[in-house]
Short mmCIF file of C-alpha atoms and ligand atoms in Angstrom, two decimals:
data_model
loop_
_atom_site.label_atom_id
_atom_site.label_comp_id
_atom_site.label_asym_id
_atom_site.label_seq_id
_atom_site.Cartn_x
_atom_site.Cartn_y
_atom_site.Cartn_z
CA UNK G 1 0.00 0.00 0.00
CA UNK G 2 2.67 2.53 1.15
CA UNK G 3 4.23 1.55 -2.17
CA UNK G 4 1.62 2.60 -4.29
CA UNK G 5 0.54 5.75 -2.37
CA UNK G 6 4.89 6.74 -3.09
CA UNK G 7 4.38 6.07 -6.57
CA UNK G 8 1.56 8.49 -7.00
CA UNK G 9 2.90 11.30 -4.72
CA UNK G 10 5.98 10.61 -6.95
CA UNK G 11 4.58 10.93 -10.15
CA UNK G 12 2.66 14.18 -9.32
CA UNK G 13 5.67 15.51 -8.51
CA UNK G 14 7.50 14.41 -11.35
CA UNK G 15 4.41 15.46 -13.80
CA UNK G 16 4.68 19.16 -12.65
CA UNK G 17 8.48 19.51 -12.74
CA UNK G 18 7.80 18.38 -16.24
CA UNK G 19 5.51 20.59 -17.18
CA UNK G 20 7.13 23.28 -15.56
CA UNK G 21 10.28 22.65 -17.16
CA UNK G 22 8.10 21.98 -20.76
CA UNK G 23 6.77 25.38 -20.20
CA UNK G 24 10.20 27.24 -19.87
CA UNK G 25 11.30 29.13 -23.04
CA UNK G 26 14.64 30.09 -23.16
CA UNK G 27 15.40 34.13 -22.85
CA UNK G 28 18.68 35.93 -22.79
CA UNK G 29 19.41 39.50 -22.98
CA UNK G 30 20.31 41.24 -26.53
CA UNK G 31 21.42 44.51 -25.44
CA UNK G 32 20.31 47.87 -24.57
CA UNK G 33 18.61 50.39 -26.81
CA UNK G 34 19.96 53.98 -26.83
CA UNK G 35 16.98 55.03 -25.04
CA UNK G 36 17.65 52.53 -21.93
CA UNK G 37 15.33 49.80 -22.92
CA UNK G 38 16.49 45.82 -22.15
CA UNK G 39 15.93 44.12 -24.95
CA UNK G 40 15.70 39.88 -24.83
CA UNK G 41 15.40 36.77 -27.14
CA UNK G 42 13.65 34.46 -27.08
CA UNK G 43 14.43 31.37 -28.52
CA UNK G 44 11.53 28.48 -29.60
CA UNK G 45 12.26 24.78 -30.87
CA UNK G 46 9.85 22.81 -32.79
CA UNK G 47 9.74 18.68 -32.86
CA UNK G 48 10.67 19.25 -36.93
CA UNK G 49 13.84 20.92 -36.37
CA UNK G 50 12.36 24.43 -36.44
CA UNK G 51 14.85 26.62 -34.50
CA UNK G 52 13.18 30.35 -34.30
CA UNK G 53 14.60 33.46 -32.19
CA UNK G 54 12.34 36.13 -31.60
CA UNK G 55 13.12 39.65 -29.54
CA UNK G 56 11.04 41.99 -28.18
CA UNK G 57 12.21 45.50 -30.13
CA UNK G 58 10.09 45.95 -33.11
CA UNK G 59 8.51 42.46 -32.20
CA UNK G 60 11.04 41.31 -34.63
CA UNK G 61 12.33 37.49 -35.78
CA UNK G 62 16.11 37.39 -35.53
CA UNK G 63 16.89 34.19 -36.95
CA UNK G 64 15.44 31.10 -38.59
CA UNK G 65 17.39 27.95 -38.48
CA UNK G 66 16.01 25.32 -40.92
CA UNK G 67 16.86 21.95 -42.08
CA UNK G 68 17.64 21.19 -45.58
CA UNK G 69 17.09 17.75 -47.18
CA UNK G 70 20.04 16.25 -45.84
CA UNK G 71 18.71 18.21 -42.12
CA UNK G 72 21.90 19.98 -42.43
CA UNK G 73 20.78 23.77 -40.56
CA UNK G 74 21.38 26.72 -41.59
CA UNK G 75 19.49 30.18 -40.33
CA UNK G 76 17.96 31.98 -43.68
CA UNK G 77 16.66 35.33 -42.10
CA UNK G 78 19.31 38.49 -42.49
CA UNK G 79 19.81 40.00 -39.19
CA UNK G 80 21.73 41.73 -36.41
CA UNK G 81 23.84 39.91 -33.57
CA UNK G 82 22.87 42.99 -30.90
CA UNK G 83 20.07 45.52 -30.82
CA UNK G 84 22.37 47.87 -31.82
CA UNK G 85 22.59 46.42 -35.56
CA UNK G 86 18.77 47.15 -35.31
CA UNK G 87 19.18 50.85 -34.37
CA UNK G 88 21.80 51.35 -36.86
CA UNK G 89 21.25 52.98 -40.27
CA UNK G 90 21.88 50.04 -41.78
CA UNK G 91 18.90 48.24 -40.35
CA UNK G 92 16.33 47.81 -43.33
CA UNK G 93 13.43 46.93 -40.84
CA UNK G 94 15.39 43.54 -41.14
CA UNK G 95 12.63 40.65 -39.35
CA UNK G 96 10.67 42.93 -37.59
CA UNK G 97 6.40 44.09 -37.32
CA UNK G 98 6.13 47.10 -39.80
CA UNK G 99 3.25 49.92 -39.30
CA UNK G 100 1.13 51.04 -37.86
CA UNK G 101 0.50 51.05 -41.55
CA UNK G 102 3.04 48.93 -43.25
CA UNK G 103 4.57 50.21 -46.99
CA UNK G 104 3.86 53.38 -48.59
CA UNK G 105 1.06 56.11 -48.03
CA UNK G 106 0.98 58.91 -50.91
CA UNK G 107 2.06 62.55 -49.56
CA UNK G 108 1.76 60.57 -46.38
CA UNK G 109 -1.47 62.18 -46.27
CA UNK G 110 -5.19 60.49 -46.16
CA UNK G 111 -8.86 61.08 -45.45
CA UNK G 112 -10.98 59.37 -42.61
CA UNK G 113 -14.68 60.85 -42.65
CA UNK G 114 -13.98 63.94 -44.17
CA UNK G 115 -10.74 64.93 -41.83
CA UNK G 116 -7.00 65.07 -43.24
CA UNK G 117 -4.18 63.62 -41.71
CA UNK G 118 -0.63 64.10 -42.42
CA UNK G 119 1.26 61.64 -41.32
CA UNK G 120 5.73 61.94 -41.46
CA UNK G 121 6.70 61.29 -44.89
CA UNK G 122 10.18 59.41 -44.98
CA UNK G 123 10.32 57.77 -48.13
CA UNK G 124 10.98 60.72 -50.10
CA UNK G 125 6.98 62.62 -50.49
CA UNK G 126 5.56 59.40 -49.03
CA UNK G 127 5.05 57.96 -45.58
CA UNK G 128 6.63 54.37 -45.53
CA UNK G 129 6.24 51.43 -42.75
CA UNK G 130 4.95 53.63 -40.17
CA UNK G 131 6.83 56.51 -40.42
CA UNK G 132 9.63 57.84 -37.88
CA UNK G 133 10.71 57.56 -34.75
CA UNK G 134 7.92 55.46 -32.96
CA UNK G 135 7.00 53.11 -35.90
CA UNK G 136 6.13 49.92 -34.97
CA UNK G 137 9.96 48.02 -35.78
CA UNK G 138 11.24 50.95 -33.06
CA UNK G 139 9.04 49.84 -30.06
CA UNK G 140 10.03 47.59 -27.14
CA UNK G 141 6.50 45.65 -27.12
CA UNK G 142 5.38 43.48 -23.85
CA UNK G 143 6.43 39.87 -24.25
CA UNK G 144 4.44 36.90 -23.26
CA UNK G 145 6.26 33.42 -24.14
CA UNK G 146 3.92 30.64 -23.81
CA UNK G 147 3.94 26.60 -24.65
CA UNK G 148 0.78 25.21 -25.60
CA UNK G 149 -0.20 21.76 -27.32
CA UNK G 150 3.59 20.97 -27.68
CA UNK G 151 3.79 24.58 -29.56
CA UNK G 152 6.35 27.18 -28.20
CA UNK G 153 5.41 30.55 -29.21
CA UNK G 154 5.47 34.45 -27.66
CA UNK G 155 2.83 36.75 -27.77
CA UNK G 156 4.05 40.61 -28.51
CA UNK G 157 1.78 43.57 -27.07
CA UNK G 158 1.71 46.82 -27.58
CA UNK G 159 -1.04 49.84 -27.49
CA UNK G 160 -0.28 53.03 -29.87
CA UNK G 161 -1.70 56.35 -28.10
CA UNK G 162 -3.75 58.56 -29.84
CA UNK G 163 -2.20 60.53 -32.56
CA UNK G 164 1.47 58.73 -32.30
CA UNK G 165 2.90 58.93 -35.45
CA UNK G 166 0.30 60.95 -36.95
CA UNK G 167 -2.48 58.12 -37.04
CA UNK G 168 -5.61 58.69 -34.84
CA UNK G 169 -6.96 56.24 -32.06
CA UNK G 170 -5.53 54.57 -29.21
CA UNK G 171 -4.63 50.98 -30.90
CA UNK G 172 -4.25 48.70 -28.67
CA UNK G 173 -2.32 45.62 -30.76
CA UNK G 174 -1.45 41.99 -29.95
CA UNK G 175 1.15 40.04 -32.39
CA UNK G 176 1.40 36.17 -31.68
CA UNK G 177 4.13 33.82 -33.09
CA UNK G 178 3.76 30.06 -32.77
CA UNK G 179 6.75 27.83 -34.25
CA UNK G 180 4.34 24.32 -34.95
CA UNK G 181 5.79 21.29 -35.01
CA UNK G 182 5.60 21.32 -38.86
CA UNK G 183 8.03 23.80 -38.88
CA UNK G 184 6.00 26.72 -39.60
CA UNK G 185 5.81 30.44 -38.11
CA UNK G 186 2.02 31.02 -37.46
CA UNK G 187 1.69 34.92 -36.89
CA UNK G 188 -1.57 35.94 -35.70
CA UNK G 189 -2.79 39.60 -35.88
CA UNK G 190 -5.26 41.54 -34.10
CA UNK G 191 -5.88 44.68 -33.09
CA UNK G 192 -8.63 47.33 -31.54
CA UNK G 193 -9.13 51.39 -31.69
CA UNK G 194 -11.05 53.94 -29.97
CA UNK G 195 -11.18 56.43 -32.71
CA UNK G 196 -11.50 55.00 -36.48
CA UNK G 197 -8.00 54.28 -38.00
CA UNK G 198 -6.18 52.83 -40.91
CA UNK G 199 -4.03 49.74 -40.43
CA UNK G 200 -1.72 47.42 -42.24
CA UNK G 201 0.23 45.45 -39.85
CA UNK G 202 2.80 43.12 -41.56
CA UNK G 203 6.15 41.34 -40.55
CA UNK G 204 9.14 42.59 -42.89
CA UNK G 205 11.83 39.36 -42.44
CA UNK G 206 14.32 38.79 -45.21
CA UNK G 207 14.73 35.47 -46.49
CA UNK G 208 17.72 33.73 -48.39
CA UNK G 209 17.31 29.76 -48.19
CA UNK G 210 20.76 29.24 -49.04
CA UNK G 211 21.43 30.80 -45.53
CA UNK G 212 21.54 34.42 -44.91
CA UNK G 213 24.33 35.87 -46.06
CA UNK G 214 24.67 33.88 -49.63
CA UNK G 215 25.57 36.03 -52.36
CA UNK G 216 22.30 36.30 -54.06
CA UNK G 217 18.75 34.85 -54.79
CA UNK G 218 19.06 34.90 -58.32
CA UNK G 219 18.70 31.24 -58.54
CA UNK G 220 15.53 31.08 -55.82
CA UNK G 221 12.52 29.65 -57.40
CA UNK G 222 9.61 31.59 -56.70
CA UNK G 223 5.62 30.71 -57.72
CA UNK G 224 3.44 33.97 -56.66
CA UNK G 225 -0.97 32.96 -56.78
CA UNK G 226 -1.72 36.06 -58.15
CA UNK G 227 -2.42 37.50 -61.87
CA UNK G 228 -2.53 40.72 -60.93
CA UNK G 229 -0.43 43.72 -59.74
CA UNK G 230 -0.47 47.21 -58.61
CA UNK G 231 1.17 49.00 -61.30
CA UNK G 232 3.52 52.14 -59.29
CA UNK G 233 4.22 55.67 -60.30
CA UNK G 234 8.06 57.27 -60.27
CA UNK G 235 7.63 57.32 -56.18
CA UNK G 236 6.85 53.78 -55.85
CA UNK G 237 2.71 54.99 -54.87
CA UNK G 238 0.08 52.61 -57.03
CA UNK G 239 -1.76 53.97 -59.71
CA UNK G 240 -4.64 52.68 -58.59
CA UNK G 241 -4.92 50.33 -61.22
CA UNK G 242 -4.67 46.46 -61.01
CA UNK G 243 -3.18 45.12 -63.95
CA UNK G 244 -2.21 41.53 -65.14
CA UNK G 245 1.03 40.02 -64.52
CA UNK G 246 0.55 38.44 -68.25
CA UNK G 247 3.37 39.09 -70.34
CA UNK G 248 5.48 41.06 -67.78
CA UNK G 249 8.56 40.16 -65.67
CA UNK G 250 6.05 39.85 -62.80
CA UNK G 251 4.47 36.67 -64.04
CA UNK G 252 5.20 34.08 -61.45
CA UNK G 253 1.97 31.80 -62.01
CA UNK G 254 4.69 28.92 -62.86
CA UNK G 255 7.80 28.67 -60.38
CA UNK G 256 10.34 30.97 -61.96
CA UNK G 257 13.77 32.07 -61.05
CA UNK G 258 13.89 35.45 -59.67
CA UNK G 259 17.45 36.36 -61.51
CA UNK G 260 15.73 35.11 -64.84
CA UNK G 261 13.47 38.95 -65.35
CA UNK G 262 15.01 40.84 -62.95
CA UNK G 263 17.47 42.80 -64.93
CA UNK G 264 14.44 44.12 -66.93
CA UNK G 265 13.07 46.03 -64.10
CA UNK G 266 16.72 47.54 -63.02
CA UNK G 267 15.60 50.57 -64.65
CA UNK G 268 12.37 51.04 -62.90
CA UNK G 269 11.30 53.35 -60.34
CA UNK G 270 11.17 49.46 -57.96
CA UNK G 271 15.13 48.79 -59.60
CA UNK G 272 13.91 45.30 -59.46
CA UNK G 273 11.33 43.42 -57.44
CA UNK G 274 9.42 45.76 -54.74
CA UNK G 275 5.38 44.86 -56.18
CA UNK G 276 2.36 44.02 -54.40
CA UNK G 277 0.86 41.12 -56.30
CA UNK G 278 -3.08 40.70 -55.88
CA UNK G 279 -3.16 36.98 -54.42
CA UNK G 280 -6.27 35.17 -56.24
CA UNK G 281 -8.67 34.43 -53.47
CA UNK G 282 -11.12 32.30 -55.97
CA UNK G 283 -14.31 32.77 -54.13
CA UNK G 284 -11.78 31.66 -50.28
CA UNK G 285 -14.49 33.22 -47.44
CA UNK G 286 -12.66 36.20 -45.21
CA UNK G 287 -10.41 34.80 -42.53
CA UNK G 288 -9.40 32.16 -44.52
CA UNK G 289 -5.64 30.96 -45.64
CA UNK G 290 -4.95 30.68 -49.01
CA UNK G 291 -1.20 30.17 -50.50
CA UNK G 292 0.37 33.20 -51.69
CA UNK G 293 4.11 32.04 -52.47
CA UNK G 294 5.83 29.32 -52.64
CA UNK G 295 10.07 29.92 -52.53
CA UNK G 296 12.59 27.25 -53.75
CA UNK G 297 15.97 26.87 -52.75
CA UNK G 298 16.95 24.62 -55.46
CA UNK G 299 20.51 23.31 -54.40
CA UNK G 300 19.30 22.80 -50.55
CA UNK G 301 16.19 22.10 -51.36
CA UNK G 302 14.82 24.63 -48.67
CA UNK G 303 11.50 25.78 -49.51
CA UNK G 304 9.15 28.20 -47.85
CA UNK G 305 5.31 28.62 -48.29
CA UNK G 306 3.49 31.78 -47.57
CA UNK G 307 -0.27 31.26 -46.40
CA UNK G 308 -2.28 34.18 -45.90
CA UNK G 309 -5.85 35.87 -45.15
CA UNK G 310 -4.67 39.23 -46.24
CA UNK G 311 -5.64 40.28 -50.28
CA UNK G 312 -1.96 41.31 -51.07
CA UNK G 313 1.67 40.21 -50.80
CA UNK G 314 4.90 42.78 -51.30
CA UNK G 315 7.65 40.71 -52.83
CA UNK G 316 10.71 43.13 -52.27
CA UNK G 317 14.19 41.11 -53.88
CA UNK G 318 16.49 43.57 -51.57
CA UNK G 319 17.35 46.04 -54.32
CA UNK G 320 18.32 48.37 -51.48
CA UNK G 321 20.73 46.16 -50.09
CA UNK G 322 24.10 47.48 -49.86
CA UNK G 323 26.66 44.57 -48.55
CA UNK G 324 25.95 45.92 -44.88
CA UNK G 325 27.33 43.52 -41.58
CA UNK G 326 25.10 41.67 -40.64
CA UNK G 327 24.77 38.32 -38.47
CA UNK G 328 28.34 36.73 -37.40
CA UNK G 329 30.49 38.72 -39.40
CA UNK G 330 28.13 38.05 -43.25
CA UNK G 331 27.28 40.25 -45.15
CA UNK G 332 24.29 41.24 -47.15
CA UNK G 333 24.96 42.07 -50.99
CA UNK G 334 22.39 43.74 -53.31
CA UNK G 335 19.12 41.73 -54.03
CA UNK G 336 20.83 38.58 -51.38
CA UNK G 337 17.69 38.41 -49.78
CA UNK G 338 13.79 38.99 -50.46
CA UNK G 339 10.74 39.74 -48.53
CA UNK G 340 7.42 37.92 -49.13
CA UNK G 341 5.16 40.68 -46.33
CA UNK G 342 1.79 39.79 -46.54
CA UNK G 343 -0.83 43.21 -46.22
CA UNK G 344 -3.44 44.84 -47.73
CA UNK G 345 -1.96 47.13 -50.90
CA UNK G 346 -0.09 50.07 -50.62
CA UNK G 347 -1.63 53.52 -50.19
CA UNK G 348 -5.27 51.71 -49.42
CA UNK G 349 -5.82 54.76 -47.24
CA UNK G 350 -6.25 56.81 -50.49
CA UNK G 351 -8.36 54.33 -52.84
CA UNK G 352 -10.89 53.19 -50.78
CA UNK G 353 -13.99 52.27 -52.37
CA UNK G 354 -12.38 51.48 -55.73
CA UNK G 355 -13.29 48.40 -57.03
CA UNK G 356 -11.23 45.74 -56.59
CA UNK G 357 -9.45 47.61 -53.30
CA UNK G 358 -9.34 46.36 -49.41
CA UNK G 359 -10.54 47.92 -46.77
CA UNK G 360 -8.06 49.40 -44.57
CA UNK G 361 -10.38 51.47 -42.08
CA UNK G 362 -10.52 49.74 -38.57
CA UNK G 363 -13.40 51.18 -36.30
CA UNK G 364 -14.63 51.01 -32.92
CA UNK G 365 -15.89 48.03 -31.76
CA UNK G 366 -14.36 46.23 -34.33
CA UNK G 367 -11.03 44.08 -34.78
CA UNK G 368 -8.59 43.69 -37.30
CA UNK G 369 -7.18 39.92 -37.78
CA UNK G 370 -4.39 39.05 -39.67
CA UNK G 371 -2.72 35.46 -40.20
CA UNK G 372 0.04 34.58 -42.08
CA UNK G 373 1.84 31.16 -41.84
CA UNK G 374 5.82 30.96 -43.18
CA UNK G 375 6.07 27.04 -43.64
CA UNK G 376 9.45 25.74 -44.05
CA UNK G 377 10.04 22.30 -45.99
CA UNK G 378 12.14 20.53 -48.20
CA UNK G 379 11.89 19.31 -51.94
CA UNK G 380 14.47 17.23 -53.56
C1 BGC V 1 9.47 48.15 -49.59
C2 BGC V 1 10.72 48.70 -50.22
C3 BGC V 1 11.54 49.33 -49.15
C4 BGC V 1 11.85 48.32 -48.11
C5 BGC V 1 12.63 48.93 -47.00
C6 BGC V 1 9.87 47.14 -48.56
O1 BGC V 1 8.74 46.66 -47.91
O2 BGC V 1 8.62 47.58 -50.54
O3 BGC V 1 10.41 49.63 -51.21
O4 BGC V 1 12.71 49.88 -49.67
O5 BGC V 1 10.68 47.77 -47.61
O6 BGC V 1 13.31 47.98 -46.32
#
């Protein structure tokens, strides 16, 4: 009897040591930011191999490690090894939440029921990723690392006041990463206001498969869902038309290799890949996932799938990239890296209404949801 009655006092106490120590997510410091502000990473394992590090300035992934199809790892997002790569000028929003309205707002300038805003334009006339100094990549957001069904993730907080940045409303914003055991990066969305506001959250991580600081993705295979585009003017603003990828170096209905049509657009005001491609949603209900890229790697064999609820997806090829440091001494050439940021199209504030255009107005009492899934695999 005594026996038994050991056994179970034993293997309650060994059941919540376990779970405790399950639940326990690895953090360590990453620096300080000029302002005083601790930053940490965090750093989440899946059962597939799935190594992701997350930290808490700009909500931001700071590496990827991902198996290839001989499970050899290798981390394919560009990054910093400190927060102070982050605050540097060469920092290209590198892995981190962009907004409140990600990408480009005309004049930085829009109407909400009949009142102007100006918001700070610095992308030349325009207003880009949020604008200045307390856009959304700048913030230290609240932190929340949890475990769930075998599922390590952190969930990033952070409420906007009222007119920060130019936009109106106190939004109060949640962003929540979950590395599955399929190795994929779920990020949920969501968000609330008090006043009505526009919104376009969206995570801005670079991606080379090869590993992050291989020369180029030239040779990347990429298949984009979408026959249509937003044409752009000379300051990168849409024309408000959307217009088929049919016969244009931004056809990428059948997996092509990025350096294949580049060079045609060199002389563009993009100077390369920096479109928003409208994702065909064929009749898929509002919430729902469908796939808006799919990204080969062909000599690892690394691939990446984009899933998304959102009606657009920016692929940027990093045409701005200019051989900066980055991560353990690599460096990150021209057009080494690309962004696939899933969001609603650029400069929405200023075509609502047009046909064939999302909404981007968030109101009271309502909430904006965003998912988009980054699912890593292998082909051989
Ligand atoms: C934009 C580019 C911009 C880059 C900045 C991308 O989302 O489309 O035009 O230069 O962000 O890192």
């Amino acid at each position: 009897m005594l026996r038994v009655i050991n056994l179970v006092v034993f293997t309650a106490a060994f059941s919540t040591i376990a779970h405790r120590a399950a639940a326990v997510i690895p953090v360590e410091g990453f620096g300080q930011t000029k302002d005083g502000s601790q930053v940490k990473l965090w750093t989440l394992n899946s059962k597939g191999g799935l190594t992701v590090r997350l930290m808490n300035r700009g909500a931001a992934i700071v590496s990827i490690e991902v198996p290839d199809r001989d499970g050899k790892k290798a981390d394919v997002a560009l990054g910093f090894d400190d927060v102070a790569g982050y605050e540097s000028p060469d920092n290209q929003y590198f892995g981190t939440i962009v907004g409140r309205y990600g990408n480009r707002i005309a004049g930085g300038k829009f109407q909400l029921d009949g009142k102007q805003y100006q918001l700070f334009t610095n992308d030349g006339p325009n207003h880009l990723h949020g604008g200045d100094g307390r856009s959304l990549d700048k913030i230290v957001w609240q932190a929340e690392p949890f475990e769930s069904g075998g599922q390590q993730g952190v969930t990033f907080s952070y409420t906007s006041p009222d007119g920060e940045e130019g936009y109106p409303g106190n939004l109060k914003m949640t962003v929540k990463y979950t590395v599955s055991n399929k190795n994929e990066i779920r990020i949920e969305y969501a968000a609330t206001t008090d006043k009505p506001t526009v919104l376009n959250l969206t995570n801005h991580a670079y991606f080379n498969l090869a590993g992050h600081g291989s020369p180029t993705i030239n040779e990347h295979v990429l298949r984009l869902n979408a026959d249509r585009y937003t044409p752009v003017d000379e300051t990168l603003i849409p024309t408000g038309e959307l217009a088929p990828v049919a016969d244009t170096p931004l056809d990428f209905r059948q997996p092509t290799a990025i350096g294949k049509r580049v060079d045609e657009l060199t002389a563009t005001s993009a100077k390369g890949y920096d479109h928003n491609f409208v994702l065909n949603r064929d009749g898929a209900a509002a919430g729902e996932l469908v796939e808006a890229a799919v990204l080969v790697d062909p000599k690892s064999g690394r691939t990446l799938t984009v899933l998304t609820d959102q009606p657009g997806v920016q692929f940027y090829g990093g045409n701005f990239l200019k051989g900066q440091a980055g991560k353990q001494g690599k460096t990150y050439a021209h057009r080494s890296a690309c962004c696939l940021e899933t969001q609603v199209f650029p400069d929405s504030p200023n075509n609502q209404g047009k046909e064939g255009w999302p909404n981007c107005v968030l109101r009271p009492g309502e909430t904006y949801k965003h998912t988009c899934v980054y699912a890593f695999g292998t082909a051989r």
